[in-house]
Coordinates of C-alpha atoms and ligand atoms in Angstrom, one line a residue:
M1 CA -27.1 3.6 -8.2
S2 CA -30.0 1.3 -9.2
G3 CA -31.2 -1.4 -6.7
A4 CA -29.6 -4.1 -8.9
D5 CA -26.3 -2.3 -8.9
L6 CA -26.4 -1.9 -5.2
S7 CA -27.0 -5.6 -4.7
S8 CA -24.1 -6.4 -7.1
T9 CA -21.8 -3.9 -5.2
V10 CA -22.7 -5.5 -1.9
K11 CA -22.3 -9.0 -3.2
L12 CA -18.9 -8.3 -4.6
A13 CA -17.8 -6.4 -1.5
Y14 CA -19.0 -9.3 0.7
R15 CA -17.1 -11.9 -1.3
A16 CA -14.0 -9.7 -1.4
L17 CA -14.0 -9.1 2.4
R18 CA -14.1 -12.9 2.9
L19 CA -11.0 -13.3 0.6
V20 CA -9.3 -10.5 2.5
A21 CA -10.0 -12.3 5.7
K22 CA -8.1 -15.3 4.2
G23 CA -5.1 -13.1 3.4
A24 CA -5.8 -11.5 0.0
S25 CA -5.2 -7.8 -0.5
E26 CA -8.2 -5.6 -1.0
R27 CA -7.4 -4.9 -4.7
S28 CA -6.4 -8.4 -5.7
A29 CA -9.6 -9.8 -4.1
I30 CA -11.8 -7.4 -6.1
Q31 CA -9.9 -8.0 -9.3
Q32 CA -10.0 -11.8 -8.9
L33 CA -13.7 -11.9 -8.3
A34 CA -14.6 -9.4 -11.0
T35 CA -12.6 -11.4 -13.5
S36 CA -14.3 -14.6 -12.6
D37 CA -17.8 -13.1 -12.7
P38 CA -18.1 -10.5 -15.5
N39 CA -21.6 -9.6 -14.1
L40 CA -19.8 -7.9 -11.2
A41 CA -17.1 -6.2 -13.2
N42 CA -19.1 -2.9 -13.7
V43 CA -19.4 -2.3 -10.0
K44 CA -15.8 -3.1 -9.0
H45 CA -14.8 0.6 -8.3
E46 CA -17.8 1.0 -6.0
S47 CA -17.2 -2.3 -4.3
L48 CA -13.5 -1.5 -3.7
D49 CA -14.5 1.7 -2.1
L50 CA -16.9 -0.1 0.1
V51 CA -14.4 -2.8 1.1
L52 CA -11.7 -0.1 1.9
T53 CA -14.1 1.9 4.0
T54 CA -15.4 -1.2 5.9
L55 CA -11.8 -2.2 6.6
R56 CA -10.8 1.3 7.7
N57 CA -13.6 1.5 10.2
Q58 CA -13.4 -2.1 11.3
D59 CA -12.8 -1.3 15.0
V60 CA -16.0 0.8 15.3
L61 CA -18.0 -1.6 13.2
D62 CA -17.0 -4.5 15.4
R63 CA -18.1 -2.7 18.5
I64 CA -21.6 -2.1 17.0
V65 CA -21.9 -5.7 15.8
Q66 CA -20.8 -7.0 19.2
D67 CA -23.3 -4.8 21.0
A68 CA -26.1 -5.9 18.7
L69 CA -25.2 -9.6 18.8
P70 CA -23.6 -10.1 22.2
N71 CA -23.9 -13.8 22.4
E72 CA -22.6 -14.6 18.9
I73 CA -19.3 -16.1 18.2
L74 CA -18.7 -14.2 15.0
A75 CA -17.3 -16.6 12.4
A76 CA -15.2 -15.7 9.4
K77 CA -18.2 -16.2 7.2
T78 CA -20.6 -13.9 9.0
L79 CA -18.4 -11.2 10.4
P80 CA -17.5 -9.6 7.0
L81 CA -21.2 -9.5 6.1
F82 CA -22.2 -7.9 9.4
R83 CA -19.4 -5.3 9.2
L84 CA -20.5 -4.5 5.7
A85 CA -24.2 -4.1 6.8
T86 CA -23.2 -1.8 9.6
Q87 CA -21.0 0.3 7.4
L88 CA -23.7 0.7 4.8
L89 CA -26.4 1.7 7.3
M90 CA -24.2 4.1 9.2
K91 CA -23.7 6.0 6.0
A92 CA -27.4 5.9 4.8
H93 CA -29.1 9.2 4.2
G94 CA -32.8 9.2 5.1
K95 CA -35.4 6.5 5.3
D96 CA -35.5 5.7 1.6
D97 CA -31.8 5.1 1.4
V98 CA -31.9 3.0 4.6
R99 CA -34.7 0.8 3.0
R100 CA -32.7 0.5 -0.3
K101 CA -29.6 -0.6 1.5
E102 CA -31.5 -3.0 3.7
R103 CA -33.0 -4.6 0.6
G104 CA -29.6 -4.8 -1.1
L105 CA -28.2 -6.6 2.0
R106 CA -31.1 -9.0 2.3
N107 CA -30.7 -10.0 -1.4
V108 CA -27.1 -11.2 -0.8
T109 CA -27.4 -12.7 2.7
P110 CA -27.6 -16.5 2.9
V111 CA -30.9 -17.5 4.4
E112 CA -29.4 -19.0 7.6
Y113 CA -27.9 -15.6 8.5
L114 CA -31.0 -13.5 7.9
P115 CA -32.4 -13.6 11.4
R116 CA -29.2 -12.2 12.8
L117 CA -28.9 -9.7 10.0
E118 CA -32.4 -8.4 11.0
I119 CA -31.4 -8.0 14.6
L120 CA -28.3 -6.0 13.5
L121 CA -30.3 -3.8 11.1
G122 CA -32.7 -3.0 13.9
S123 CA -29.9 -1.8 16.2
V124 CA -27.4 0.0 14.0
L125 CA -29.3 3.3 13.6
G126 CA -29.7 3.8 17.3
H127 CA -26.0 3.3 18.0
D128 CA -23.6 6.1 18.6
P129 CA -20.5 4.7 16.8
Y130 CA -18.2 7.3 18.4
R131 CA -19.2 6.8 22.0
I132 CA -15.8 6.7 23.9
P133 CA -15.8 4.7 27.1
S134 CA -15.2 6.8 30.1
T135 CA -12.3 4.5 31.1
A136 CA -10.5 5.0 27.8
T137 CA -6.9 6.3 27.9
D138 CA -5.8 9.2 25.7
A139 CA -4.3 6.8 23.2
E140 CA -7.4 4.6 23.2
R141 CA -9.5 7.7 22.5
V142 CA -7.3 8.8 19.6
A143 CA -7.3 5.2 18.4
L144 CA -11.1 5.2 18.2
E145 CA -11.3 8.6 16.7
T146 CA -8.7 7.8 13.9
H147 CA -9.5 4.1 13.5
H148 CA -6.1 2.6 14.5
P149 CA -5.0 0.0 17.0
A150 CA -4.1 1.7 20.3
L151 CA -0.7 0.2 20.2
W152 CA 0.1 2.0 16.9
V153 CA -1.2 5.3 18.4
E154 CA 1.1 4.9 21.4
Y155 CA 4.0 4.1 19.0
C156 CA 3.4 7.2 17.0
F157 CA 3.1 9.4 20.1
R158 CA 6.5 8.1 21.2
L159 CA 8.0 8.6 17.7
L160 CA 6.6 12.0 16.7
G161 CA 5.1 13.6 19.8
R162 CA 1.3 13.6 20.4
S163 CA 0.3 16.5 18.2
E164 CA 2.2 15.5 15.1
A165 CA 1.2 11.9 15.6
I166 CA -2.4 12.9 15.5
K167 CA -1.8 14.7 12.2
L168 CA -0.3 11.6 10.8
L169 CA -3.0 9.3 12.1
S170 CA -5.7 11.7 10.8
T171 CA -4.4 11.8 7.2
D172 CA -6.7 9.3 5.6
S173 CA -5.9 9.8 2.0
R174 CA -3.0 11.1 -0.1
P175 CA -2.9 12.2 -3.7
R176 CA -2.3 9.8 -6.5
Y177 CA 0.7 10.2 -8.7
I178 CA 1.1 9.4 -12.4
R179 CA 4.2 9.5 -14.4
V180 CA 4.9 9.7 -18.2
N181 CA 6.9 6.6 -19.2
P182 CA 9.7 7.8 -21.5
L183 CA 10.3 4.2 -22.7
M184 CA 7.1 4.3 -24.7
N185 CA 7.2 8.1 -25.4
R186 CA 10.3 8.3 -27.6
G187 CA 12.5 8.9 -24.6
R188 CA 10.6 12.0 -23.5
T189 CA 9.0 12.9 -20.2
T190 CA 6.8 15.6 -21.8
L191 CA 3.1 14.8 -22.0
P192 CA 2.4 12.6 -25.0
A193 CA 0.5 14.5 -27.8
Q194 CA -2.5 12.1 -27.5
A195 CA -2.9 12.9 -23.8
K196 CA -2.6 16.7 -24.0
R197 CA -6.4 17.0 -23.8
L198 CA -6.2 15.6 -20.3
A199 CA -3.6 18.1 -19.1
G200 CA -6.2 19.8 -16.9
K201 CA -6.5 16.6 -14.8
L202 CA -2.8 16.8 -14.0
T203 CA -0.7 19.0 -11.7
R204 CA 3.1 19.0 -12.4
V205 CA 5.5 18.1 -9.6
P206 CA 8.0 20.9 -10.4
S207 CA 11.0 19.0 -9.0
D208 CA 10.6 16.0 -11.3
P209 CA 9.8 16.3 -15.0
G210 CA 7.1 13.9 -16.1
V211 CA 5.7 13.4 -12.6
Y212 CA 2.1 14.6 -12.0
L213 CA -0.5 14.7 -9.2
L214 CA -3.6 13.1 -10.6
N215 CA -6.8 15.2 -10.1
G216 CA -9.6 12.8 -10.8
S217 CA -9.9 9.2 -11.7
P218 CA -7.2 7.1 -13.3
S219 CA -9.9 5.5 -15.5
E220 CA -9.8 8.6 -17.8
F221 CA -6.3 7.5 -18.7
S222 CA -7.1 3.9 -19.3
A223 CA -6.5 4.0 -23.1
F224 CA -3.0 5.5 -22.4
F225 CA -2.3 2.9 -19.7
S226 CA -2.8 0.1 -22.2
Q227 CA -0.3 1.8 -24.6
G228 CA 2.2 2.0 -21.7
L229 CA 2.4 5.8 -21.8
F230 CA 1.8 6.2 -18.1
Q231 CA 2.7 4.5 -14.9
M232 CA 0.9 5.0 -11.6
Q233 CA 3.3 5.0 -8.7
D234 CA 3.4 6.7 -5.4
F235 CA 6.0 9.5 -5.5
A236 CA 7.9 8.1 -2.5
S237 CA 8.4 4.8 -4.3
Y238 CA 9.7 6.7 -7.4
L239 CA 12.1 8.7 -5.2
A240 CA 13.5 5.5 -3.7
V241 CA 14.6 4.4 -7.2
K242 CA 15.9 7.9 -8.0
A243 CA 18.0 7.8 -4.7
G244 CA 19.7 4.6 -5.9
G245 CA 21.1 6.6 -8.9
P246 CA 20.6 3.9 -11.5
E247 CA 22.6 4.7 -14.7
P248 CA 22.4 3.3 -18.3
G249 CA 24.7 0.4 -18.7
E250 CA 24.7 -0.7 -15.0
T251 CA 23.8 -4.1 -13.6
V252 CA 21.0 -4.0 -11.0
L253 CA 19.6 -6.6 -8.7
D254 CA 16.0 -5.8 -7.8
L255 CA 15.0 -7.8 -4.8
C256 CA 11.3 -8.3 -3.8
A257 CA 10.4 -7.0 -7.2
A258 CA 6.8 -7.9 -7.9
P259 CA 4.5 -6.4 -9.2
G260 CA 7.3 -4.5 -10.9
A261 CA 6.7 -0.7 -10.3
K262 CA 10.4 -0.2 -9.3
T263 CA 11.7 -2.5 -12.0
A264 CA 10.0 -0.3 -14.6
T265 CA 11.2 2.9 -13.0
L266 CA 14.8 1.5 -12.9
A267 CA 14.6 0.7 -16.7
Q268 CA 13.4 4.3 -17.3
F269 CA 16.4 5.8 -15.5
M270 CA 18.6 3.3 -17.2
K271 CA 17.1 4.1 -20.7
N272 CA 16.7 0.4 -21.3
R273 CA 20.5 -0.1 -21.3
G274 CA 22.3 -2.4 -18.9
K275 CA 20.7 -5.3 -17.0
I276 CA 18.2 -5.8 -14.3
V277 CA 17.6 -9.1 -12.5
S278 CA 14.3 -9.0 -10.6
V279 CA 13.7 -11.6 -7.9
D280 CA 10.5 -12.3 -6.0
Y281 CA 9.2 -15.5 -4.5
S282 CA 5.6 -15.2 -5.5
Q283 CA 4.8 -16.9 -8.8
S284 CA 1.4 -15.1 -9.1
R285 CA 2.9 -11.6 -8.3
M286 CA 5.6 -12.3 -10.9
E287 CA 2.9 -12.9 -13.5
A288 CA 1.7 -9.3 -12.7
W289 CA 5.4 -8.2 -12.9
K290 CA 5.6 -9.7 -16.4
R291 CA 2.4 -7.9 -17.5
E292 CA 3.5 -4.6 -16.0
T293 CA 7.1 -4.6 -17.4
S294 CA 5.9 -5.7 -20.8
R295 CA 3.2 -3.0 -20.8
L296 CA 5.8 -0.4 -19.9
G297 CA 8.3 -1.5 -22.6
V298 CA 11.0 -2.7 -20.2
K299 CA 13.5 -4.7 -22.3
I300 CA 16.4 -5.2 -19.9
A301 CA 14.9 -7.1 -16.9
E302 CA 15.0 -10.8 -16.3
P303 CA 12.5 -12.3 -13.8
V304 CA 13.7 -14.9 -11.3
I305 CA 11.4 -16.7 -8.9
G306 CA 13.3 -17.2 -5.7
D307 CA 13.8 -16.5 -2.0
A308 CA 15.6 -13.2 -1.3
A309 CA 17.0 -14.7 1.9
R310 CA 18.8 -17.5 0.0
L311 CA 19.8 -16.0 -3.3
A312 CA 20.6 -18.3 -6.2
V313 CA 21.9 -15.4 -8.4
H314 CA 25.4 -15.2 -9.7
G315 CA 27.7 -12.3 -10.5
T316 CA 28.0 -8.9 -8.9
F317 CA 25.8 -5.8 -9.2
D318 CA 26.4 -2.1 -9.3
L319 CA 23.2 -1.5 -7.5
I320 CA 21.0 -3.8 -5.4
I321 CA 17.5 -2.5 -4.5
I322 CA 15.8 -4.2 -1.5
D323 CA 12.1 -3.4 -1.2
P324 CA 11.1 -6.0 1.3
P325 CA 7.7 -7.0 2.7
C326 CA 6.9 -4.9 5.8
T327 CA 4.1 -4.0 8.2
G328 CA 2.9 -1.4 5.7
T329 CA 2.5 1.3 8.5
G330 CA 3.1 4.0 5.8
V331 CA 0.3 2.8 3.6
F332 CA -2.5 2.0 6.0
D333 CA -4.8 4.4 4.0
M334 CA -4.6 2.3 0.8
N335 CA -4.3 -1.1 2.6
P336 CA -6.4 -0.7 5.7
R337 CA -6.5 -4.4 6.4
M338 CA -2.8 -4.2 7.4
K339 CA -3.4 -2.0 10.4
W340 CA -5.4 -4.7 12.2
H341 CA -2.5 -7.2 11.8
L342 CA 0.1 -5.0 13.4
S343 CA 1.6 -6.4 16.6
P344 CA 5.0 -6.3 18.3
K345 CA 5.5 -9.9 17.0
S346 CA 4.8 -8.9 13.4
L347 CA 7.2 -6.0 13.7
E348 CA 9.9 -8.3 15.0
R349 CA 9.2 -10.9 12.3
Y350 CA 9.5 -8.4 9.4
A351 CA 12.6 -6.8 10.9
S352 CA 14.3 -10.2 11.1
L353 CA 13.4 -11.0 7.5
Q354 CA 14.6 -7.6 6.3
Q355 CA 17.9 -8.1 8.0
Q356 CA 18.3 -11.5 6.4
F357 CA 17.7 -10.0 2.9
M358 CA 20.3 -7.3 3.5
D359 CA 22.9 -10.0 4.6
A360 CA 22.1 -12.3 1.7
A361 CA 22.5 -9.4 -0.8
T362 CA 25.8 -8.1 0.5
P363 CA 28.2 -10.6 -1.2
L364 CA 26.7 -9.7 -4.6
V365 CA 27.5 -5.9 -4.3
A366 CA 30.3 -5.0 -6.7
E367 CA 33.3 -2.9 -5.5
E368 CA 32.0 0.6 -4.8
G369 CA 28.5 -0.8 -5.6
R370 CA 25.4 0.4 -3.7
I371 CA 22.5 -1.1 -1.7
L372 CA 19.3 0.9 -1.8
Y373 CA 17.1 -0.2 1.1
C374 CA 13.5 1.1 1.4
T375 CA 10.2 0.2 3.1
C376 CA 6.7 1.7 3.1
S377 CA 6.8 1.5 6.9
I378 CA 7.2 4.2 9.5
A379 CA 8.5 1.9 12.3
V380 CA 12.1 2.4 13.4
E381 CA 12.6 -1.4 13.9
E382 CA 12.1 -2.0 10.1
N383 CA 14.2 1.0 9.0
E384 CA 17.0 2.8 11.0
Q385 CA 17.4 -0.3 13.2
V386 CA 17.9 -2.6 10.2
V387 CA 20.4 -0.2 8.6
S388 CA 22.3 0.3 11.9
T389 CA 22.6 -3.4 12.6
F390 CA 23.7 -4.0 9.0
L391 CA 26.4 -1.3 9.3
K392 CA 27.7 -2.8 12.5
S393 CA 28.4 -6.1 10.9
H394 CA 29.5 -4.7 7.5
A395 CA 32.2 -2.1 8.1
D396 CA 33.0 -1.9 4.4
F397 CA 29.7 -0.1 3.8
E398 CA 28.8 3.6 4.5
I399 CA 25.6 5.6 4.2
C400 CA 25.5 8.1 1.3
P401 CA 23.5 11.3 1.7
I402 CA 20.4 11.3 -0.6
L403 CA 17.3 13.3 -1.6
G404 CA 18.3 16.4 0.4
E405 CA 15.5 18.4 -1.0
Y406 CA 12.8 15.9 -0.2
G407 CA 11.2 14.7 3.0
S408 CA 13.0 14.6 6.4
P409 CA 16.2 13.2 7.8
G410 CA 16.2 9.6 9.1
L411 CA 15.8 9.2 12.9
K412 CA 18.1 7.7 15.5
G413 CA 21.1 9.7 14.2
L414 CA 20.9 8.4 10.6
T415 CA 20.3 11.8 9.2
D416 CA 21.6 10.9 5.7
C417 CA 18.7 8.5 5.3
R418 CA 15.4 10.0 4.2
R419 CA 11.9 9.6 5.6
L420 CA 8.6 10.7 3.9
F421 CA 5.4 11.1 5.7
P422 CA 1.8 11.3 4.4
H423 CA 0.9 14.3 6.5
R424 CA 4.1 16.2 5.7
D425 CA 5.0 15.2 2.1
R426 CA 1.6 14.0 0.7
T427 CA 3.2 10.6 -0.2
A428 CA 3.2 7.1 1.3
G429 CA 5.1 6.9 4.6
Y430 CA 8.5 5.7 3.4
F431 CA 12.1 5.1 4.5
I432 CA 14.9 5.3 2.1
S433 CA 18.6 4.6 2.7
L434 CA 21.6 4.3 0.3
M435 CA 24.7 2.4 1.4
Q436 CA 27.9 2.2 -0.7
R437 CA 30.7 -0.4 -0.5
T438 CA 34.0 1.4 0.2
N439 CA 37.6 0.3 0.2
Ligands
LIG1 C1 6.9 -4.2 -1.0 S1 6.5 -5.5 -2.1 C2 7.6 -5.1 -3.5 C3 7.1 -4.1 -4.4 C4 7.9 -3.9 -5.7 N1 9.3 -3.7 -5.4 C5 7.4 -2.9 -6.6 O1 7.9 -1.8 -6.6 O2 6.4 -3.1 -7.3 C6 7.3 -6.8 -1.4 C7 7.5 -8.1 -2.2 O3 8.3 -9.0 -1.5 C8 8.0 -10.3 -1.9 N2 8.6 -11.2 -1.0 C9 8.2 -11.5 0.3 N3 9.0 -12.4 0.9 C10 10.0 -12.7 -0.1 C11 11.1 -13.6 -0.1 N4 11.4 -14.3 1.0 N5 11.8 -13.6 -1.2 C12 11.5 -12.9 -2.3 N6 10.4 -12.1 -2.3 C13 9.7 -12.0 -1.2 C14 6.5 -10.3 -2.0 O4 6.0 -11.3 -2.9 C15 6.2 -8.8 -2.5 O5 6.0 -8.9 -3.9

């Protein structure tokens, strides 16, 4: 990478980290900044990588920054820059690379922060980032080694046992999945003729026609993405829709629908016949839903901007999909910022919201209709506990067995629900449950 490109990469990553600190997601921050400054667009992949690595390693980076600048109260403006500087230097190879990275950092640092940056640059290389304090507990040590909050490590130890928990916490990337979109491929799941030359970049998932593991970069498929021929979606998210058993001609309510991955998958299973009402409260994410559903040729979905806890939707539905916001403990690898927000309070807050969505949806389920509830969280409070509480107060619903050949049974006795784990299944960490209204 040239010196100019390095400066642009650092500049974009620094700005993106500041947006993430204000609540944006990693990808939307990069996308928004690259769109508003076209000079930065050609380094957006490198910048996203740098942002993700910096957020993944945030705990260790913060220790180094604190040691170098002990008397600083690190403000929201400076901390992202200092974390970024530390990450870059920690991964520098040789003196020339160190100098190049230092120059790149100086180029983007506001002049008032330069003296502190110099102190930091002077101390990073002498630091052992993996020094474990002698007083650390076992969970604290694993937390430092795997870059997770200690409370999450303790939680995983309790849930899975120490050795399996370490496997889960040490899995820092999973494969990416890509699927042929039959709605734009004359109803077929076979590889479109135009894309056959890229067959070597794909490995079939034998259980599901049209689903592939992607070996390499999605950018090689960009022309086909713009024609709507492919959809990128984690396999677990696809399996959640499959578990709901959507059929052509059915009416489906898709709650918490943006940015539309599940809406599009629903329309594919339904062969664009029937009706989908997709609800999400975020105007901007519903703009992304509109782009995605239009790209993928979805003809049967209607967008509704509204609160899933107070639904202003009429009629009844054969299937209601609830894909609520959650702590994201199953997708920390792709959204590392989320792991540093995890707390008992946040777990409680999400679980209560999820319960409200389930209760609000119930009156809209048709006779013998289904609720498909799923999250990309591993925490029992957001999964089995939500389902158990729901079943206690809705005796007319029962759990249906699903996806027997995938993943593992649900926990806490809910063995007909399914769980998928990154270290066992090479997917996002996911929970999937199907409940049917009975007589
Ligand atoms: C896990 S994401 C949904 C992903 C989507 N189903 C898909 O497959 O692309 C959760 C969504 O819930 C939405 N959300 C959060 N609180 C909500 C609420 N009270 N009412 C409706 N939507 C909400 C967020 O805007 C976000 O888009």
